Short mmCIF file of C-alpha atoms in Angstrom, two decimals:
data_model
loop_
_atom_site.label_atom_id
_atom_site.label_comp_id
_atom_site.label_asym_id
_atom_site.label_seq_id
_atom_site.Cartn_x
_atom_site.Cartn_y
_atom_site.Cartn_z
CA UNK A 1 22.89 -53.89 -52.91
CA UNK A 2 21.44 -54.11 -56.70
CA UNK A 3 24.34 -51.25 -57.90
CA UNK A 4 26.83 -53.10 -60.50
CA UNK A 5 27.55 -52.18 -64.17
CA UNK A 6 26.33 -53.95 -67.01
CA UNK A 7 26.94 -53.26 -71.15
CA UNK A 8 24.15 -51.31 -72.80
CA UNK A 9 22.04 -53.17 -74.99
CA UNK A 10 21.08 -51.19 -77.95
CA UNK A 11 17.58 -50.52 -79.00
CA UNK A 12 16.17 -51.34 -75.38
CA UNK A 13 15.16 -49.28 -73.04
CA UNK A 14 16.53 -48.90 -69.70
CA UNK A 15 13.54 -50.50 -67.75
CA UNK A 16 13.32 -53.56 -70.02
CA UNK A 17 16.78 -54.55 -70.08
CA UNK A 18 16.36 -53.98 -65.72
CA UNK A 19 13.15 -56.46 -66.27
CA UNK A 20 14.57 -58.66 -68.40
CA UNK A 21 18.12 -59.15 -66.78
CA UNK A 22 16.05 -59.25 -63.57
CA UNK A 23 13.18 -60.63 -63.55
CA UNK A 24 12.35 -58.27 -60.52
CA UNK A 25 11.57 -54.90 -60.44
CA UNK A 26 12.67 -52.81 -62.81
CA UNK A 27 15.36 -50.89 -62.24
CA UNK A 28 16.66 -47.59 -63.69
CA UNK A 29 19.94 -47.84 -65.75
CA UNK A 30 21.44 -44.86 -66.73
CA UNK A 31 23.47 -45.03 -69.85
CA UNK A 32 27.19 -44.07 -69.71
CA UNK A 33 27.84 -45.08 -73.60
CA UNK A 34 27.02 -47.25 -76.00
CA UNK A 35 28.27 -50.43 -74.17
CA UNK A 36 28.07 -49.08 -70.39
CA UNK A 37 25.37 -48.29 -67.75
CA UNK A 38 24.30 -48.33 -64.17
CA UNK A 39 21.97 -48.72 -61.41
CA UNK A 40 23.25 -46.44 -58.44
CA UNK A 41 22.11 -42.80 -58.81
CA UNK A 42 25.48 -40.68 -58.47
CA UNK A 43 25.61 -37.26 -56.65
CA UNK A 44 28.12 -35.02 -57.00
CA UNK A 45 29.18 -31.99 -54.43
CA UNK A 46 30.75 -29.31 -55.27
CA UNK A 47 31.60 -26.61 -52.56
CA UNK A 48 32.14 -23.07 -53.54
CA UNK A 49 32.56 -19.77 -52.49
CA UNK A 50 33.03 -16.91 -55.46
CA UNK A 51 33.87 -19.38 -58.24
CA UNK A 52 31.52 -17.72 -60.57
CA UNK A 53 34.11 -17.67 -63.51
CA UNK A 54 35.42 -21.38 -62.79
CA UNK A 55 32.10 -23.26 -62.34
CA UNK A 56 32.00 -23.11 -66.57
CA UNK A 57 34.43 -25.12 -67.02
CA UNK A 58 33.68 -27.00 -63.93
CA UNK A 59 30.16 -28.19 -65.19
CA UNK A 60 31.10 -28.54 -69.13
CA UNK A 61 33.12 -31.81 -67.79
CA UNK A 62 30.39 -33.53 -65.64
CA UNK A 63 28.88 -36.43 -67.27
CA UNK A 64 24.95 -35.45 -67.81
CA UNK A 65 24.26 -39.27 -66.46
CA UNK A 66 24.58 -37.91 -62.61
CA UNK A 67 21.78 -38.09 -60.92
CA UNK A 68 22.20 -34.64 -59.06
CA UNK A 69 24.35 -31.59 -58.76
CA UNK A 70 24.43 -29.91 -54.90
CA UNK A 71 26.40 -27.00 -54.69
CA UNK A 72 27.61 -25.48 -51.46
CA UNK A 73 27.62 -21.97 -51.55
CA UNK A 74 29.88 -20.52 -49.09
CA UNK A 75 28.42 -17.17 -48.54
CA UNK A 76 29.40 -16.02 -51.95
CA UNK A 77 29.94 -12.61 -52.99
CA UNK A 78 29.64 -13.12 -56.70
CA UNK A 79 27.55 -14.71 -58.88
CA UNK A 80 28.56 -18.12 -58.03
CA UNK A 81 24.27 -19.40 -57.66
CA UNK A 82 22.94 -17.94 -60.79
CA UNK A 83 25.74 -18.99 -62.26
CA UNK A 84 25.30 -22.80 -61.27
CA UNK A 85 21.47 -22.33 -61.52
CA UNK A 86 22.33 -21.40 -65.40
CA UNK A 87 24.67 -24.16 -66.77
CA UNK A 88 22.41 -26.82 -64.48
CA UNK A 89 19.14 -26.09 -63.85
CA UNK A 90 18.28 -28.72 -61.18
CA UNK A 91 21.62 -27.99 -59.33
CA UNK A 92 20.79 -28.42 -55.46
CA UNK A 93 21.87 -24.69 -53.64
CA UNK A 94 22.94 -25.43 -50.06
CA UNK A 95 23.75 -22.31 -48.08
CA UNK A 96 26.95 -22.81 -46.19
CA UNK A 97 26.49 -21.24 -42.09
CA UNK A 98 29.63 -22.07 -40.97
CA UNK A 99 33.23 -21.91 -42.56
CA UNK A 100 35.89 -23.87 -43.88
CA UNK A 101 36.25 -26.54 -46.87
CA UNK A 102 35.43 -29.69 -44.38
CA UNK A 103 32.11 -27.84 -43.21
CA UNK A 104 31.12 -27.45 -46.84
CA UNK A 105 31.50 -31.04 -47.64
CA UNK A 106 29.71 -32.19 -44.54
CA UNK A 107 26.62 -30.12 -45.13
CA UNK A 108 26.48 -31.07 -49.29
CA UNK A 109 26.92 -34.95 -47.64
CA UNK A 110 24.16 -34.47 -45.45
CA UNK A 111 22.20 -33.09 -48.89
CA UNK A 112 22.63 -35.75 -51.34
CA UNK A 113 19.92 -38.72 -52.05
CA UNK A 114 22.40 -40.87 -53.86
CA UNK A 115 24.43 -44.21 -53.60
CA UNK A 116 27.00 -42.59 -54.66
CA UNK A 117 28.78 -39.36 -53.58
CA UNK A 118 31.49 -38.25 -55.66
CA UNK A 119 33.47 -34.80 -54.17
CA UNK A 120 34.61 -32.70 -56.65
CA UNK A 121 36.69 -28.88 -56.41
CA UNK A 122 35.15 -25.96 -57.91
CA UNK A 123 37.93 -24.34 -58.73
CA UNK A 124 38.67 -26.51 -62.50
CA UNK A 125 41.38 -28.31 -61.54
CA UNK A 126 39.62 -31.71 -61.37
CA UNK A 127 38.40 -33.69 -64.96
CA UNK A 128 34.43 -34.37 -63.99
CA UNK A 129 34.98 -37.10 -66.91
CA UNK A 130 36.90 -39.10 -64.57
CA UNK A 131 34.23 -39.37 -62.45
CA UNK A 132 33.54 -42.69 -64.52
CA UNK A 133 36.88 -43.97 -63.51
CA UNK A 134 35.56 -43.64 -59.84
CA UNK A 135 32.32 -45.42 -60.06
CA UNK A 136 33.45 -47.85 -61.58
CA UNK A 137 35.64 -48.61 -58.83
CA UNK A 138 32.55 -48.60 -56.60
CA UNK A 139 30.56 -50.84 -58.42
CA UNK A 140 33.39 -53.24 -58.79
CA UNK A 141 33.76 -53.69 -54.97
CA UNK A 142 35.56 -50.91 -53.52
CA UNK A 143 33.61 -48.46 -50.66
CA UNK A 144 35.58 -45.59 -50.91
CA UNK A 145 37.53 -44.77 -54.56
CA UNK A 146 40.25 -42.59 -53.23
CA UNK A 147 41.26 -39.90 -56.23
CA UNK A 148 45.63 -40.05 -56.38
CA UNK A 149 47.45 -37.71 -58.49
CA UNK A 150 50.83 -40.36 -58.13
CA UNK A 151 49.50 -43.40 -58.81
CA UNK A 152 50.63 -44.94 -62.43
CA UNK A 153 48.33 -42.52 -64.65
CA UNK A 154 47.94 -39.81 -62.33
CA UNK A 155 49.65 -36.26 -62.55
CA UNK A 156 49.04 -32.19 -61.38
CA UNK A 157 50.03 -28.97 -62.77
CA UNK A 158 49.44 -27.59 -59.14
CA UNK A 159 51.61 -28.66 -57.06
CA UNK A 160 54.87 -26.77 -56.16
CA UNK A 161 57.92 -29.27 -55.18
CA UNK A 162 57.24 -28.12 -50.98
CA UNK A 163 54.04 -29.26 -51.19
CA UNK A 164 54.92 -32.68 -52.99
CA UNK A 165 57.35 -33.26 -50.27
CA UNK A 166 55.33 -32.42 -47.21
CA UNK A 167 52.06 -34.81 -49.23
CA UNK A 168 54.79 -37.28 -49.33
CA UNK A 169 56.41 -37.00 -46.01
CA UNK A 170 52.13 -36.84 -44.35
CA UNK A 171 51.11 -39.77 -46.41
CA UNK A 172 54.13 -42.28 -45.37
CA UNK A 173 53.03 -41.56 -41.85
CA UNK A 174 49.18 -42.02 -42.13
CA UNK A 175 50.62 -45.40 -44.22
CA UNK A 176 52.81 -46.41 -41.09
CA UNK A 177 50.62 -45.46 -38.65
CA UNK A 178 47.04 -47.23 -40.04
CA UNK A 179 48.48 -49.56 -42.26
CA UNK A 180 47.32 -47.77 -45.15
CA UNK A 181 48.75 -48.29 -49.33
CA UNK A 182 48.36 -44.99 -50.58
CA UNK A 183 50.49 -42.84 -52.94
CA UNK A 184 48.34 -39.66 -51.91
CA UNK A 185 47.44 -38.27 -49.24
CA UNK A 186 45.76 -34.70 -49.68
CA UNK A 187 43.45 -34.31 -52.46
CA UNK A 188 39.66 -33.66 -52.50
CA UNK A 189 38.86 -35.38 -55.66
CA UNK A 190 37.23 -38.68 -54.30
CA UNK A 191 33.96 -40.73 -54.42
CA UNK A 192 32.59 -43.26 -51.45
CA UNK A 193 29.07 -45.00 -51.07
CA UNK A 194 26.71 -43.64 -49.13
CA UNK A 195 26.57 -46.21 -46.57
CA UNK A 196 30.56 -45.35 -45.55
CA UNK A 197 28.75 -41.90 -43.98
CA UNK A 198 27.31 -44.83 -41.19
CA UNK A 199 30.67 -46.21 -40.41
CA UNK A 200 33.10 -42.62 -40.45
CA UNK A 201 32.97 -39.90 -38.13
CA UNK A 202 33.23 -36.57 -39.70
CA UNK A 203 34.05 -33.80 -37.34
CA UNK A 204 36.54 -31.14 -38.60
CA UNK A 205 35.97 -28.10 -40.73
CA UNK A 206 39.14 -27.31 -43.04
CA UNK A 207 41.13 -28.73 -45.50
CA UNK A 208 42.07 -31.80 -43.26
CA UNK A 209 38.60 -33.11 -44.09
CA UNK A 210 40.57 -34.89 -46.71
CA UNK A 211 42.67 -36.53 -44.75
CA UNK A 212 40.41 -37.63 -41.83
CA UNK A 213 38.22 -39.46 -44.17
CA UNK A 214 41.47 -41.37 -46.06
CA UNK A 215 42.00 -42.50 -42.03
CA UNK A 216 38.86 -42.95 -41.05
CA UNK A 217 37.93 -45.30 -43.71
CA UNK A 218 40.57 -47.38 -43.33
CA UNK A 219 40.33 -47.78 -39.27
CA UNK A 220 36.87 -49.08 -40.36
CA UNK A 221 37.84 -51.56 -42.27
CA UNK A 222 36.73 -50.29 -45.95
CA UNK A 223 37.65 -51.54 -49.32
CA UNK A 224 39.85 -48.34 -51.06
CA UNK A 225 40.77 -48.11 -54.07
CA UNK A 226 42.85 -45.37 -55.45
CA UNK A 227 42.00 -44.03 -59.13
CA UNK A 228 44.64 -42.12 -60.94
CA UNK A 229 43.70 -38.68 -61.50
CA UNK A 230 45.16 -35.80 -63.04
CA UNK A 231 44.99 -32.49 -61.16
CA UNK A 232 45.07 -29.14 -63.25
CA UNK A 233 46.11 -25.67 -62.74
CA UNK A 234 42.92 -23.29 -60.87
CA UNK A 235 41.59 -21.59 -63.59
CA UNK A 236 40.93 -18.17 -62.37
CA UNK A 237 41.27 -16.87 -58.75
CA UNK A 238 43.78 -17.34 -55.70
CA UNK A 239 43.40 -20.73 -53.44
CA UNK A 240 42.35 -20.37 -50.10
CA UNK A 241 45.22 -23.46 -49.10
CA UNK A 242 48.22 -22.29 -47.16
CA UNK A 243 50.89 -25.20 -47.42
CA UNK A 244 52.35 -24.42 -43.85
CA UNK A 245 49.20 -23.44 -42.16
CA UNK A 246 46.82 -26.56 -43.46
CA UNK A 247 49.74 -29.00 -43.75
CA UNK A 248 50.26 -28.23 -40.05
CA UNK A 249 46.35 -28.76 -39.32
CA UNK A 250 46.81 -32.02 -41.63
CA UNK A 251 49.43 -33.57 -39.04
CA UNK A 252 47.54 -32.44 -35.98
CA UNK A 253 44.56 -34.53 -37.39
CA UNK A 254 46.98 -37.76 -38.13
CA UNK A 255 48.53 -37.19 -34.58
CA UNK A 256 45.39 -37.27 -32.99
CA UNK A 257 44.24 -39.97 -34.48
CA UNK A 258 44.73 -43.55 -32.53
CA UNK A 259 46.10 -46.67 -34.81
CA UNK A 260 43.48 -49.74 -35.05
CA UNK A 261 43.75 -52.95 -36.26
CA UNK A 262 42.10 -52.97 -39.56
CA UNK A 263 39.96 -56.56 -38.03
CA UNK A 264 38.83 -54.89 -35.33
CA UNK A 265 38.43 -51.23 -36.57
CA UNK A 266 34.91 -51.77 -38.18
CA UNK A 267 33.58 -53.00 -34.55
CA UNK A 268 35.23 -50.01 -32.51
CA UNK A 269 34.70 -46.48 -35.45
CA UNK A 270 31.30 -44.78 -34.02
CA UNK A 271 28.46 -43.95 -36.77
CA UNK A 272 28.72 -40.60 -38.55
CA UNK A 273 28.60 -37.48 -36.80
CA UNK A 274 26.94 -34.90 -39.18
CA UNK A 275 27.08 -31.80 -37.45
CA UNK A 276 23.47 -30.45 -38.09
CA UNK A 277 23.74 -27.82 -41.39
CA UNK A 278 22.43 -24.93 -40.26
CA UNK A 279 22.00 -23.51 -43.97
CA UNK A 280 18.81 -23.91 -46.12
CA UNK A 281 18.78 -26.44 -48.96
CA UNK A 282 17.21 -24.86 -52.02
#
């Protein structure tokens, strides 16, 4: 896969440098500063349902170098579409039919035409200019760059001392159980190639999205990498997360879930399941 990053080199346009470093095809680089671009178009999803007053601040952060924008709407009440539709004008509408965070994700996954597919909260707790941090991850080998809030240069405002133990407590588990390295467990702020969609099964509908996919990728053998990341307070609104009620769905999905051998996982995980989206893509 031609996707790597390369410094800028000033006073040359994108294609050139791609013919010139290539001697191919050209290829489109797409500036991230002065002394950084790339070659993998980027999509970000961002699922939503009445964040009208948080999608501001949500979009001022995204770097404009993504290639595209697709917004889940679930079934909003407000004016969480015209909203989006204002402060990006190409943003990709997909109109949630079913319910529930993991269905959301699912149906923006199944929307996307990028390499890349970074997931990112409407609600402004997560720094869209750290969305560098996780492609560069990608490009540097990694197939999943897994977003962790306690890894040296992480942090959150969010989270209240119960919930820190019970992440904690479900991540030393999945770690024991699948032979997994991580220092967090639930958070939705993460980025994966494309191609991981052929090697995962994704078949759940809530919060525990999140964690299935930390498992998943792992049983399959994947390179992950975690990135620090800071997590900030919601800006305006009540969450929809119920510590007792999702952390309880959380270890029902890490229960369920059979141990594999890292060696052997990648031969044994079926291809995706994308439950056909039954909502229109606009």
């Amino acid at each position: 896969m031609n996707s790597f990053l390369r410094p800028g080199v000033p006073g040359t346009t994108s294609t050139a440098v791609a013919t010139a470093t290539l001697g191919r095809i050209p290829t489109q680089y797409r500036p991230i500063s002065s002394h950084l671009a790339i070659t993998p178009p980027v999509s970000v999803v961002i699922p939503a349902m009445n964040e009208a007053e948080n999608l501001p601040y949500v979009f001022k952060t995204l770097p404009e170098w993504i290639h595209e924008v697709v917004l889940v709407d679930g079934n909003s009440t407000d004016d969480t579409v015209n909203v989006a539709r204002e402060l990006w004008p190409d943003v990709k509408v997909v109109k949630q039919a079913g319910k529930g965070k993991g269905d959301a994700l699912i149906s923006g996954f199944a929307a996307c035409t990028g390499d890349i597919i970074v997931m990112v909260d409407a609600d402004g707790s997560a720094d869209g200019q750290e969305i560098v941090s996780y492609v560069s991850a990608l490009v540097g080998g990694a197939d999943f760059a897994k977003g962790s809030r306690f890894a040296n240069g992480g942090g959150t405002d969010d989270m209240t001392p119960i919930r820190k133990l019970g992440n904690r407590m479900l991540c030393a588990v999945v770690n024991a159980k699948f032979g997994a390295r991580y220092t967090d467990l639930c958070y939705g702020y993460n980025a994966f190639w494309r191609h991981c969609l052929d090697r995962i099964t994704l078949d759940c509908t809530g919060f525990e999205i999140e964690t299935l996919m930390n498992i998943r990728v792992v049983k399959a053998g994947l390179r992950v990498q975690e990135v620090p990341s800071h997590e900030y307070l919601r800006i305006h609104g009540v969450s929809n997360l119920s510590a007792v009620r999702d952390g309880l769905r959380v270890l029902r999905v890490i229960l369920q879930e059979k141990g594999v051998r890292r060696r052997t996982a990648s031969r044994r995980t079926p291809p995706l399941t994308l439950k056909a989206p039954r909502g229109e893509v606009s």
